[in-house]
């Protein structure tokens, strides 16, 4: 059983910062990509940032220069540092990871429960 536990969401004012965390619990062999998505009411879920197991990072254009994704492999944790937050960053943020259960295992996809980020103007 793999469980992703997110934390760090909340209500902030525009220009402030938040850091989201996502811990991957369970008996796994390795974690490949670790990702953050966000979704607003009536909208499709959008990829915000990705970090590969080699440390390569990808960001959506809307957050480049403001958000930073990082991972701590020893703790099976991924972070999203969000600076200079804007009202349009208001969404539910979801953690997503691809894990393997052994050398010859395929990738399995898991999602966190989501954490609300609200930015007031």
mmCIF file of C-alpha atoms in Angstrom:
data_model
loop_
_atom_site.group_PDB
_atom_site.id
_atom_site.type_symbol
_atom_site.label_atom_id
_atom_site.label_comp_id
_atom_site.label_asym_id
_atom_site.label_seq_id
_atom_site.Cartn_x
_atom_site.Cartn_y
_atom_site.Cartn_z
ATOM 1 C CA UNK A 1 0.000 0.000 0.000
ATOM 2 C CA UNK A 2 1.428 3.353 -1.071
ATOM 3 C CA UNK A 3 0.127 6.540 0.424
ATOM 4 C CA UNK A 4 1.041 10.133 -0.392
ATOM 5 C CA UNK A 5 0.597 12.646 2.405
ATOM 6 C CA UNK A 6 0.548 16.300 1.423
ATOM 7 C CA UNK A 7 0.878 19.308 3.672
ATOM 8 C CA UNK A 8 1.621 23.009 3.569
ATOM 9 C CA UNK A 9 -1.361 24.526 1.832
ATOM 10 C CA UNK A 10 -3.195 27.511 3.214
ATOM 11 C CA UNK A 11 -4.369 31.073 2.772
ATOM 12 C CA UNK A 12 -1.823 33.788 2.012
ATOM 13 C CA UNK A 13 -1.772 37.243 0.527
ATOM 14 C CA UNK A 14 -0.413 38.040 -2.907
ATOM 15 C CA UNK A 15 3.371 38.263 -2.896
ATOM 16 C CA UNK A 16 3.797 35.849 -0.004
ATOM 17 C CA UNK A 17 5.276 32.364 -0.034
ATOM 18 C CA UNK A 18 4.220 28.816 0.799
ATOM 19 C CA UNK A 19 6.014 25.488 0.740
ATOM 20 C CA UNK A 20 4.147 22.295 -0.035
ATOM 21 C CA UNK A 21 5.429 18.898 1.042
ATOM 22 C CA UNK A 22 4.487 15.404 -0.063
ATOM 23 C CA UNK A 23 5.734 12.288 1.709
ATOM 24 C CA UNK A 24 5.526 8.919 -0.015
ATOM 25 C CA UNK A 25 4.792 6.165 2.496
ATOM 26 C CA UNK A 26 4.911 2.457 1.743
ATOM 27 C CA UNK A 27 7.243 -0.359 0.770
ATOM 28 C CA UNK A 28 8.674 0.807 -2.538
ATOM 29 C CA UNK A 29 11.897 0.128 -4.405
ATOM 30 C CA UNK A 30 12.390 3.507 -6.039
ATOM 31 C CA UNK A 31 10.624 6.692 -7.064
ATOM 32 C CA UNK A 32 11.056 7.985 -10.566
ATOM 33 C CA UNK A 33 9.484 11.321 -11.407
ATOM 34 C CA UNK A 34 7.864 13.395 -8.681
ATOM 35 C CA UNK A 35 5.338 15.956 -9.834
ATOM 36 C CA UNK A 36 3.034 18.706 -8.661
ATOM 37 C CA UNK A 37 -0.245 19.395 -10.443
ATOM 38 C CA UNK A 38 -2.977 21.885 -9.726
ATOM 39 C CA UNK A 39 -6.653 22.030 -10.506
ATOM 40 C CA UNK A 40 -9.314 24.678 -10.120
ATOM 41 C CA UNK A 41 -13.104 24.235 -10.163
ATOM 42 C CA UNK A 42 -14.276 23.170 -13.614
ATOM 43 C CA UNK A 43 -10.742 23.112 -14.966
ATOM 44 C CA UNK A 44 -8.434 20.361 -16.133
ATOM 45 C CA UNK A 45 -5.620 19.284 -13.875
ATOM 46 C CA UNK A 46 -2.419 21.003 -15.007
ATOM 47 C CA UNK A 47 1.206 20.036 -14.505
ATOM 48 C CA UNK A 48 3.022 22.668 -12.442
ATOM 49 C CA UNK A 49 6.473 21.160 -11.942
ATOM 50 C CA UNK A 50 8.382 17.904 -12.338
ATOM 51 C CA UNK A 51 11.630 16.617 -10.931
ATOM 52 C CA UNK A 52 13.147 13.398 -12.234
ATOM 53 C CA UNK A 53 15.151 10.918 -10.194
ATOM 54 C CA UNK A 54 18.224 12.424 -11.846
ATOM 55 C CA UNK A 55 17.291 15.864 -10.569
ATOM 56 C CA UNK A 56 16.142 17.398 -13.840
ATOM 57 C CA UNK A 57 13.408 19.977 -13.343
ATOM 58 C CA UNK A 58 10.543 21.183 -15.497
ATOM 59 C CA UNK A 59 8.172 24.077 -14.816
ATOM 60 C CA UNK A 60 5.011 25.359 -16.391
ATOM 61 C CA UNK A 61 5.542 28.776 -17.960
ATOM 62 C CA UNK A 62 3.126 30.369 -15.517
ATOM 63 C CA UNK A 63 5.316 29.504 -12.509
ATOM 64 C CA UNK A 64 8.845 29.717 -13.908
ATOM 65 C CA UNK A 65 11.079 31.902 -11.769
ATOM 66 C CA UNK A 66 8.628 31.807 -8.837
ATOM 67 C CA UNK A 67 8.258 28.117 -7.919
ATOM 68 C CA UNK A 68 11.009 25.622 -7.149
ATOM 69 C CA UNK A 69 10.571 21.870 -6.950
ATOM 70 C CA UNK A 70 12.988 19.736 -4.960
ATOM 71 C CA UNK A 71 13.172 16.215 -3.559
ATOM 72 C CA UNK A 72 14.783 14.445 -0.640
ATOM 73 C CA UNK A 73 15.269 10.849 -1.720
ATOM 74 C CA UNK A 74 16.273 9.713 1.758
ATOM 75 C CA UNK A 75 12.904 10.890 3.049
ATOM 76 C CA UNK A 76 10.838 9.981 -0.048
ATOM 77 C CA UNK A 77 9.629 13.556 -0.042
ATOM 78 C CA UNK A 78 9.023 16.164 -2.707
ATOM 79 C CA UNK A 79 8.647 19.874 -2.024
ATOM 80 C CA UNK A 80 7.238 22.824 -3.916
ATOM 81 C CA UNK A 81 8.539 26.198 -2.800
ATOM 82 C CA UNK A 82 6.126 28.852 -4.062
ATOM 83 C CA UNK A 83 7.251 32.479 -3.972
ATOM 84 C CA UNK A 84 5.623 35.685 -5.170
ATOM 85 C CA UNK A 85 2.241 34.025 -5.123
ATOM 86 C CA UNK A 86 -0.537 35.506 -7.218
ATOM 87 C CA UNK A 87 -4.322 35.187 -6.905
ATOM 88 C CA UNK A 88 -4.307 33.112 -10.098
ATOM 89 C CA UNK A 89 -2.200 30.494 -8.279
ATOM 90 C CA UNK A 90 -5.278 29.676 -6.195
ATOM 91 C CA UNK A 91 -6.061 26.002 -6.768
ATOM 92 C CA UNK A 92 -5.954 22.568 -5.208
ATOM 93 C CA UNK A 93 -2.413 21.231 -5.547
ATOM 94 C CA UNK A 94 -1.806 17.512 -6.015
ATOM 95 C CA UNK A 95 1.353 15.490 -5.597
ATOM 96 C CA UNK A 96 1.947 12.699 -8.127
ATOM 97 C CA UNK A 97 4.745 10.134 -8.228
ATOM 98 C CA UNK A 98 5.803 7.173 -10.315
ATOM 99 C CA UNK A 99 7.143 4.326 -8.161
ATOM 100 C CA UNK A 100 8.678 0.922 -8.720
ATOM 101 C CA UNK A 101 8.418 -2.092 -6.442
ATOM 102 C CA UNK A 102 11.517 -3.905 -7.702
ATOM 103 C CA UNK A 103 14.271 -4.018 -10.323
ATOM 104 C CA UNK A 104 11.957 -5.390 -12.984
ATOM 105 C CA UNK A 105 8.812 -3.636 -11.885
ATOM 106 C CA UNK A 106 6.956 -1.260 -14.121
ATOM 107 C CA UNK A 107 6.066 2.263 -13.053
ATOM 108 C CA UNK A 108 2.997 2.724 -10.917
ATOM 109 C CA UNK A 109 1.271 6.065 -10.592
ATOM 110 C CA UNK A 110 0.022 7.455 -7.276
ATOM 111 C CA UNK A 111 -1.696 10.688 -6.271
ATOM 112 C CA UNK A 112 -1.969 12.662 -3.089
ATOM 113 C CA UNK A 113 -5.267 13.825 -1.661
ATOM 114 C CA UNK A 114 -4.722 17.452 -2.654
ATOM 115 C CA UNK A 115 -4.050 20.550 -0.593
ATOM 116 C CA UNK A 116 -5.797 23.882 -1.058
ATOM 117 C CA UNK A 117 -3.748 26.980 -1.798
ATOM 118 C CA UNK A 118 -5.636 30.280 -1.710
ATOM 119 C CA UNK A 119 -3.992 33.577 -2.563
ATOM 120 C CA UNK A 120 -5.900 36.752 -1.758
ATOM 121 C CA UNK A 121 -5.302 40.020 -3.565
#
